[in-house]
Coordinates of C-alpha atoms in Angstrom, one line a residue:
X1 CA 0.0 0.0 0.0
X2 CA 1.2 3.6 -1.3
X3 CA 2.1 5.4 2.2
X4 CA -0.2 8.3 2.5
X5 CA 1.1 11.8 1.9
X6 CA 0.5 15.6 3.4
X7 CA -1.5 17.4 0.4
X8 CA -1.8 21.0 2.2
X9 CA 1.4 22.2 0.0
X10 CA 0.1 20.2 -3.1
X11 CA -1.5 23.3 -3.9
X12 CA 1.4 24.9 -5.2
X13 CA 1.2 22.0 -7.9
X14 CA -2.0 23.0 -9.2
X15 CA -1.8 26.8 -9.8
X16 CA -3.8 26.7 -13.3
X17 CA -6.3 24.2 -12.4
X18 CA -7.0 26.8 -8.9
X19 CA -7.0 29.2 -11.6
X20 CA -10.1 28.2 -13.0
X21 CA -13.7 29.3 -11.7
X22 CA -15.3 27.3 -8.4
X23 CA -17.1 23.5 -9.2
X24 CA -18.8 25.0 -6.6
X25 CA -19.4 27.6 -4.2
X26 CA -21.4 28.6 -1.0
X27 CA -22.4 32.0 0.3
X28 CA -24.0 32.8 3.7
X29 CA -25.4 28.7 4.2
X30 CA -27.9 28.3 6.9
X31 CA -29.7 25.3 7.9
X32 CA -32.2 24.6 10.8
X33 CA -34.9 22.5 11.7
X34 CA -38.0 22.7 14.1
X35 CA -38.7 20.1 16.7
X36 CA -41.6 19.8 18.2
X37 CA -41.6 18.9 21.7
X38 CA -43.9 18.2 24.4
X39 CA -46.4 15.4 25.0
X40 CA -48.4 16.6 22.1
X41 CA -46.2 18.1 20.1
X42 CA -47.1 21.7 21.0
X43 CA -43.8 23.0 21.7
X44 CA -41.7 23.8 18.6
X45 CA -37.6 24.1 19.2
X46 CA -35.1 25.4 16.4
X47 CA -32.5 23.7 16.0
X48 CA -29.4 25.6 14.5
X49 CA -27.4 23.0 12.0
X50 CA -25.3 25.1 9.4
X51 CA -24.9 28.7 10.2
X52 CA -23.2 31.1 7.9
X53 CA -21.0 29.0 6.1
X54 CA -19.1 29.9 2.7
X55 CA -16.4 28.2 0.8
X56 CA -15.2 27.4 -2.7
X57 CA -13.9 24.5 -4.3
X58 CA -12.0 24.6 -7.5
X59 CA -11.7 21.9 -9.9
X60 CA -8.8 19.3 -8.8
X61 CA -8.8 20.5 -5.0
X62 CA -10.0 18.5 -2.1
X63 CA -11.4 20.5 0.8
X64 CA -11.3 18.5 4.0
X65 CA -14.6 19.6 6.4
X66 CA -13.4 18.1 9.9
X67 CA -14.9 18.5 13.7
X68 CA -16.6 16.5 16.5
X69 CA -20.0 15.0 16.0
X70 CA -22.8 17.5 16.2
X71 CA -20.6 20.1 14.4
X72 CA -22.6 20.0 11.0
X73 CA -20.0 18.6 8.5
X74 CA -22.7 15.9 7.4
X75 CA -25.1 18.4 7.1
X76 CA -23.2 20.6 4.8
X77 CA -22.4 17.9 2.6
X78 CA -26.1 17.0 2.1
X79 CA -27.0 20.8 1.5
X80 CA -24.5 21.5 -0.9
X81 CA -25.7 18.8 -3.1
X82 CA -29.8 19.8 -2.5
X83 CA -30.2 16.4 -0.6
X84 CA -31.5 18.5 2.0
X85 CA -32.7 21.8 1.3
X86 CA -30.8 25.0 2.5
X87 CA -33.1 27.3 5.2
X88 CA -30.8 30.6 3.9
X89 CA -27.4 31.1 1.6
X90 CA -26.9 30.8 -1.8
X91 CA -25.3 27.4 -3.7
X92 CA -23.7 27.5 -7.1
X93 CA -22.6 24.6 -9.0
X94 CA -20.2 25.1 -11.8
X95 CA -21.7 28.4 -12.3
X96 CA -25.6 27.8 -12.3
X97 CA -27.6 29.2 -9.0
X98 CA -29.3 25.8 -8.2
X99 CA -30.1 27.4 -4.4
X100 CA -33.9 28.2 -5.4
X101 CA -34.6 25.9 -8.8
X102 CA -37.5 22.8 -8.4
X103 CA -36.6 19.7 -8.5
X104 CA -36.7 18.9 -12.1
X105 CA -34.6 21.4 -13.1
X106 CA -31.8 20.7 -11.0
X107 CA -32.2 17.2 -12.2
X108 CA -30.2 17.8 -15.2
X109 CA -27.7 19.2 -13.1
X110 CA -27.2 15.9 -10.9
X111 CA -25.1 14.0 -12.7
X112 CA -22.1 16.6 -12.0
X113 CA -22.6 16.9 -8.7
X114 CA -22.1 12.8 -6.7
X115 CA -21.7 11.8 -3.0
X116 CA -19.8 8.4 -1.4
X117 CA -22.0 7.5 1.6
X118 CA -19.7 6.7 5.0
X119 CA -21.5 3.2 5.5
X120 CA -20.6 1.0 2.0
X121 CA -23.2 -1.8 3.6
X122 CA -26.3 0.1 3.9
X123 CA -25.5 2.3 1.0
X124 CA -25.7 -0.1 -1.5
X125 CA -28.6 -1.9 -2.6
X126 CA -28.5 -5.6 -2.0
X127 CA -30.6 -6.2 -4.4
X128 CA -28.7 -5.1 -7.4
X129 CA -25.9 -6.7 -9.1
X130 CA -22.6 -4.4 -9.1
X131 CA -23.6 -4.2 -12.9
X132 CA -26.9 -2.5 -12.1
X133 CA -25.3 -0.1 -9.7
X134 CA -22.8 1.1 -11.4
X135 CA -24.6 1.4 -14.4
X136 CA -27.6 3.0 -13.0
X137 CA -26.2 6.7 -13.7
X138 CA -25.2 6.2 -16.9
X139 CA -28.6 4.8 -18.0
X140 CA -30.3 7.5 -16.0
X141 CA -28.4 10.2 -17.8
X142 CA -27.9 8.3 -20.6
X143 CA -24.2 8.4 -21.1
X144 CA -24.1 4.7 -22.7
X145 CA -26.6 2.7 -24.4
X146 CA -27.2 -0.8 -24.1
X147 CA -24.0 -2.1 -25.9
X148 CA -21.7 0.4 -24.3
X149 CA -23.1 -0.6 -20.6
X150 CA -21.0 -3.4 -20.0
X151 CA -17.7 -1.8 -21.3
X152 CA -18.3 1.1 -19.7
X153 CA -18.9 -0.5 -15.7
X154 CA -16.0 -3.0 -16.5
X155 CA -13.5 0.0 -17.2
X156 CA -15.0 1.8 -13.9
X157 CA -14.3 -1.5 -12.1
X158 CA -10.6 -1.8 -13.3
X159 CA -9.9 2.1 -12.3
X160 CA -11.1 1.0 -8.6
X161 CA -8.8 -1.7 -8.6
X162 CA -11.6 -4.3 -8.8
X163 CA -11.9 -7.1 -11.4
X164 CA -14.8 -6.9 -14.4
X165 CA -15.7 -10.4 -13.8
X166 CA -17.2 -9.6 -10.5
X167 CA -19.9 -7.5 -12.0
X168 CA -22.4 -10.0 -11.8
X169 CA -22.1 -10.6 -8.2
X170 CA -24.4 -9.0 -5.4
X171 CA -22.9 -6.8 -2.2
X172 CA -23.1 -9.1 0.3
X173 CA -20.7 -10.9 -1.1
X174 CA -17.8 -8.4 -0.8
X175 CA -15.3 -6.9 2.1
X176 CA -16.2 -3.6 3.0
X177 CA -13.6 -1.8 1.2
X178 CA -14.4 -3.5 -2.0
X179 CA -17.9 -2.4 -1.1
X180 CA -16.6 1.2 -0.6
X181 CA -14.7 0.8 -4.0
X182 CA -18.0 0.0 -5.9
X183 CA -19.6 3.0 -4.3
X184 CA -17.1 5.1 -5.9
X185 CA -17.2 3.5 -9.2
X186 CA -20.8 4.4 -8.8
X187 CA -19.9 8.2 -7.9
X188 CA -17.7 9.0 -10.4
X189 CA -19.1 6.5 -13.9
X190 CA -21.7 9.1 -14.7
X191 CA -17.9 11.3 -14.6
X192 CA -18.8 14.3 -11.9
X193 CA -17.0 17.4 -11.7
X194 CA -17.6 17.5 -7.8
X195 CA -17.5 14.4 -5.1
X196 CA -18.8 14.8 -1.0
X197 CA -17.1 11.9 0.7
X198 CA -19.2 11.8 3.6
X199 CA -17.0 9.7 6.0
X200 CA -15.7 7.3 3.5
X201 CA -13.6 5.4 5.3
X202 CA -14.2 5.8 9.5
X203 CA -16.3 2.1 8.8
X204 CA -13.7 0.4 7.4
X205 CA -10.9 -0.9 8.6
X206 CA -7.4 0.8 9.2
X207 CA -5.5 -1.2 6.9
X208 CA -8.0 -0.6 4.0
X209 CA -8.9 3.7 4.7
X210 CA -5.1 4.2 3.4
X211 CA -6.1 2.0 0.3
X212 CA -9.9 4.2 0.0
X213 CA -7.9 7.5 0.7
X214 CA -4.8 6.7 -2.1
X215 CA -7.8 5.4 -4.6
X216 CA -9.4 8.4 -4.3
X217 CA -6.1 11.1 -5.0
X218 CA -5.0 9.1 -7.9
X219 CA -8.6 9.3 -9.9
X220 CA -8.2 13.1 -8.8
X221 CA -4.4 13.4 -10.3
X222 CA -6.6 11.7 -13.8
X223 CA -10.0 13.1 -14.0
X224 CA -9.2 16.6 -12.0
X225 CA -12.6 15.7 -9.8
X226 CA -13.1 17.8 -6.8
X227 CA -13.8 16.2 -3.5
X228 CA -15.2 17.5 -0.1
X229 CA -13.8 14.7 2.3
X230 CA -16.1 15.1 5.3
X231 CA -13.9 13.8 8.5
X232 CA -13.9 13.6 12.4
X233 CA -9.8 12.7 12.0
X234 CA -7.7 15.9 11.7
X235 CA -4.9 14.2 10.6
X236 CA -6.8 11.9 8.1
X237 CA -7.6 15.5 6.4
X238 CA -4.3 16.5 6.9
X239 CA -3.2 14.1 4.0
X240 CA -5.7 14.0 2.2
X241 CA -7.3 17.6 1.6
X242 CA -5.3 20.5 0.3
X243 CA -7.3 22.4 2.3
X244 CA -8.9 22.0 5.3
X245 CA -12.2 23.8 7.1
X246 CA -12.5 22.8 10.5
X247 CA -17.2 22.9 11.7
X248 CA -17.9 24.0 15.2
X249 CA -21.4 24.0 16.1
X250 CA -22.9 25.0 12.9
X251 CA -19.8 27.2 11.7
X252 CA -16.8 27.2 10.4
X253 CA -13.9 28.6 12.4
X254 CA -10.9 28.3 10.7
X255 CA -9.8 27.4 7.1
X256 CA -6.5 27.4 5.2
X257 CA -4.2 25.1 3.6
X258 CA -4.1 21.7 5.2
X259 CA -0.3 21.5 5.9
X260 CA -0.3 25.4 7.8
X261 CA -3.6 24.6 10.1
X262 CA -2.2 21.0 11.2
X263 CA 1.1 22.9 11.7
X264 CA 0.4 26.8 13.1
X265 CA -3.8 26.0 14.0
X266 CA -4.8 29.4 15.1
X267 CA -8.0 28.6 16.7
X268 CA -8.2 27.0 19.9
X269 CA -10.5 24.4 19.1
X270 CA -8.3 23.7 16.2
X271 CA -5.4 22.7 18.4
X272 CA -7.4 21.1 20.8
X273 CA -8.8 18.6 17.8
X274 CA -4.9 18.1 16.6
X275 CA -3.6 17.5 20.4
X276 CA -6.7 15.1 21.0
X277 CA -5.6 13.3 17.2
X278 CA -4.3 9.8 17.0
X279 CA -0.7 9.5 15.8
X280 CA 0.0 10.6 12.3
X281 CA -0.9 8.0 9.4
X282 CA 2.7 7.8 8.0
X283 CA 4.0 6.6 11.6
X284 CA 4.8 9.8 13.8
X285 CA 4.0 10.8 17.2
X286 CA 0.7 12.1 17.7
X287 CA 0.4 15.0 20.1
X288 CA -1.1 14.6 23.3
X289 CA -3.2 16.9 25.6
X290 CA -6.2 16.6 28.1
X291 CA -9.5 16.7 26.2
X292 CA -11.9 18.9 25.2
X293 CA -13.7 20.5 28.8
X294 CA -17.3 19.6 28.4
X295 CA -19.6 18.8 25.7
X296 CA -20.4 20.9 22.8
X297 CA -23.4 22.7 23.4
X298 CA -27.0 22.0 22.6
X299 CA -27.8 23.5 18.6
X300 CA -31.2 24.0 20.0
X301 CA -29.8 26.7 22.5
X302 CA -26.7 27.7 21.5
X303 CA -24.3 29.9 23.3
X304 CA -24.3 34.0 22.8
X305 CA -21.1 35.7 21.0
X306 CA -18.5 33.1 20.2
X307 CA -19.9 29.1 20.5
X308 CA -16.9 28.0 21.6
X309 CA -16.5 30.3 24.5
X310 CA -17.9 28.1 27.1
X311 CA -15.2 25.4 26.4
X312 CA -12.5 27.7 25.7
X313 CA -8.9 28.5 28.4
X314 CA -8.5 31.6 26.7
X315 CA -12.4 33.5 26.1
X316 CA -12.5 36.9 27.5
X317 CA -15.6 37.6 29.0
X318 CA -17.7 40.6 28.0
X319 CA -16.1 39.9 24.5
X320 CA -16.4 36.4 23.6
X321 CA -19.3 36.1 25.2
X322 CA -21.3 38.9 23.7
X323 CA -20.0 38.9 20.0
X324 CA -19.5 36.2 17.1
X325 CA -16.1 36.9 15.5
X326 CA -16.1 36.2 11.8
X327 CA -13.4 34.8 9.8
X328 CA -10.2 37.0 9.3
X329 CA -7.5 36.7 7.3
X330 CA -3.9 35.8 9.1
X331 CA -1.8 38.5 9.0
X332 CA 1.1 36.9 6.7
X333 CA -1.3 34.3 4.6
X334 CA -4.8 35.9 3.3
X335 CA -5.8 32.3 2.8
X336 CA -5.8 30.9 6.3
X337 CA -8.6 32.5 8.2
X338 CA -10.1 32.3 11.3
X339 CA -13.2 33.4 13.9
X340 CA -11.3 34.4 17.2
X341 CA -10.8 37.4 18.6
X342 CA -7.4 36.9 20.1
X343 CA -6.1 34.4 17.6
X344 CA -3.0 36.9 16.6
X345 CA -1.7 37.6 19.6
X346 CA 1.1 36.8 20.9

């Protein structure tokens, strides 16, 4: 197995492809749901999933979206791609608005826009042959016609280092990485210009998610896909996005280039995740610290001013309590940003 490999600097590699307009691109995204509550139901809640959040992602780059459970990474991913619909914010994909459009006319639109589910055995239908599922897009948009099928889904097979003749077989009868490999067969036959991972590999096993993780940078080096790789694992990010945006409670509070945040993190939550990380993927020593203080709070009442005041050794209050920060530029790099008020000093 190829030895995974820090992608944060990779950007310098790809200054012409970064050149070129966003596969997609989010302004302002707000999401939140009402609960009801209450013996009958009476008593409605709001709960806060996605507030505020806006990124781009150019064609060939991989933006990592990392943070604890309940910070709204899965969430984004599924209302980037309309899976679930957007409460405020505007979402572009490849230059078309598709924030407001119905249904069917964002259809047409689907096939550029794919997702790899985190669980490969409840993702895939057990009822289908791998034929049927990786063929299903390319029928649906009808990229290959009858004759073509079967060439087409053996050459998608063979690029996810699986073998044409098992085309005929069903899911159960595969490991779970092989399982995860069909998935993304079936993601990227109908030939997408934009990917969420949602998870990919956290149900698989350690010594296949390098396999998954290298898989999916080399179809990147040949197709020039973009990915969001949606992750709880800092370091997982680390090599695998170029950049990274690390989700607290709804938000994102700091982004930048992979290899800068996982060295010089700026945020406090930031370098609480990296000192709370497992060791590094290619062998080194992970860094180690006490946890996180607490829980994160509750979406449905969350804190005034900044959201991860109450947690945090270093909020002021009657600042950090009272006001949000937004996202500021670092003083020596415009594109590593971050929401804290004291994050530059010293």
């Amino acid at each position: 197995m190829r030895p995974l490999r820090r992608r944060g600097s990779a950007l310098k590699e790809l200054p012409l492809v970064l050149k070129e307009a966003p596969v997609l691109s989010v302004e302002g995204l707000a999401k939140a749901y009402t609960l009801r509550r209450g013996l009958l139901g009476l008593r409605k809640e709001l709960v806060h999933a996605l507030a505020g959040v806006s990124f781009q992602i150019k064609k060939g780059e991989t933006l990592g979206i990392v943070g604890e459970s309940g910070s709204g990474k899965s969430t984004l991913g599924k209302v980037v791609l309309r899976l679930i619909e957007p409460s405020f914010g505007r979402i572009v994909w490849s230059g078309v608005d598709v924030t407001r459009l119905p249904e069917r006319e964002v259809r047409p639109h689907r096939r550029r826009m794919q997702i790899v589910f985190q669980d490969p055995y409840s993702s895939l239908d057990p009822r289908m042959t791998v034929r049927e599922i990786v063929g299903e897009g390319l029928t649906l948009f009808k990229l290959a016609d009858r004759s073509a099928l079967e060439d087409r889904v053996a050459d998608m097979l063979r690029r996810v280092g699986l073998d044409p003749s098992m085309m005929e077989r069903y899911p159960h009868e595969f490991s779970g990485g092989q399982r995860q490999r069909i998935a993304i067969a079936r993601a990227l036959a109908v030939e997408p210009d934009f990917v969420v991972c949602d998870e990919p590999v956290s149900a698989l096993d350690v010594s296949v998610q390098g396999q998954i993780v290298n898989l999916l940078e080399e179809i990147q080096e040949d197709s020039g896909v973009a990915f969001m790789f949606v992750s709880h694992d800092l370091r997982l990010v680390e090599c695998t996005a170029h950049r990274t945006a690390v989700m607290y409670l709804g938000r994102v509070v700091e982004i930048g280039p992979s290899a800068r945040i996982a060295q010089s993190p700026l945020h406090p939550y930031t370098r609480a995740l990296i000192a709370s990380s497992p060791p590094h993927p290619r062998g080194g020593k992970g860094k180690r610290s006490l946890p996180l203080a607490g829980e994160p709070p509750s979406a449905m009442s969350p804190p005034k001013g900044c959201p991860f005041h109450p947690r945090c050794d270093k909020k002021e209050v009657g600042t950090c309590d009272v006001e949000a920060p937004r996202l500021e530029p670092a003083p020596d790099d415009s594109s590593h940003r971050v929401a804290c008020f004291f994050a530059f000093e010293t």
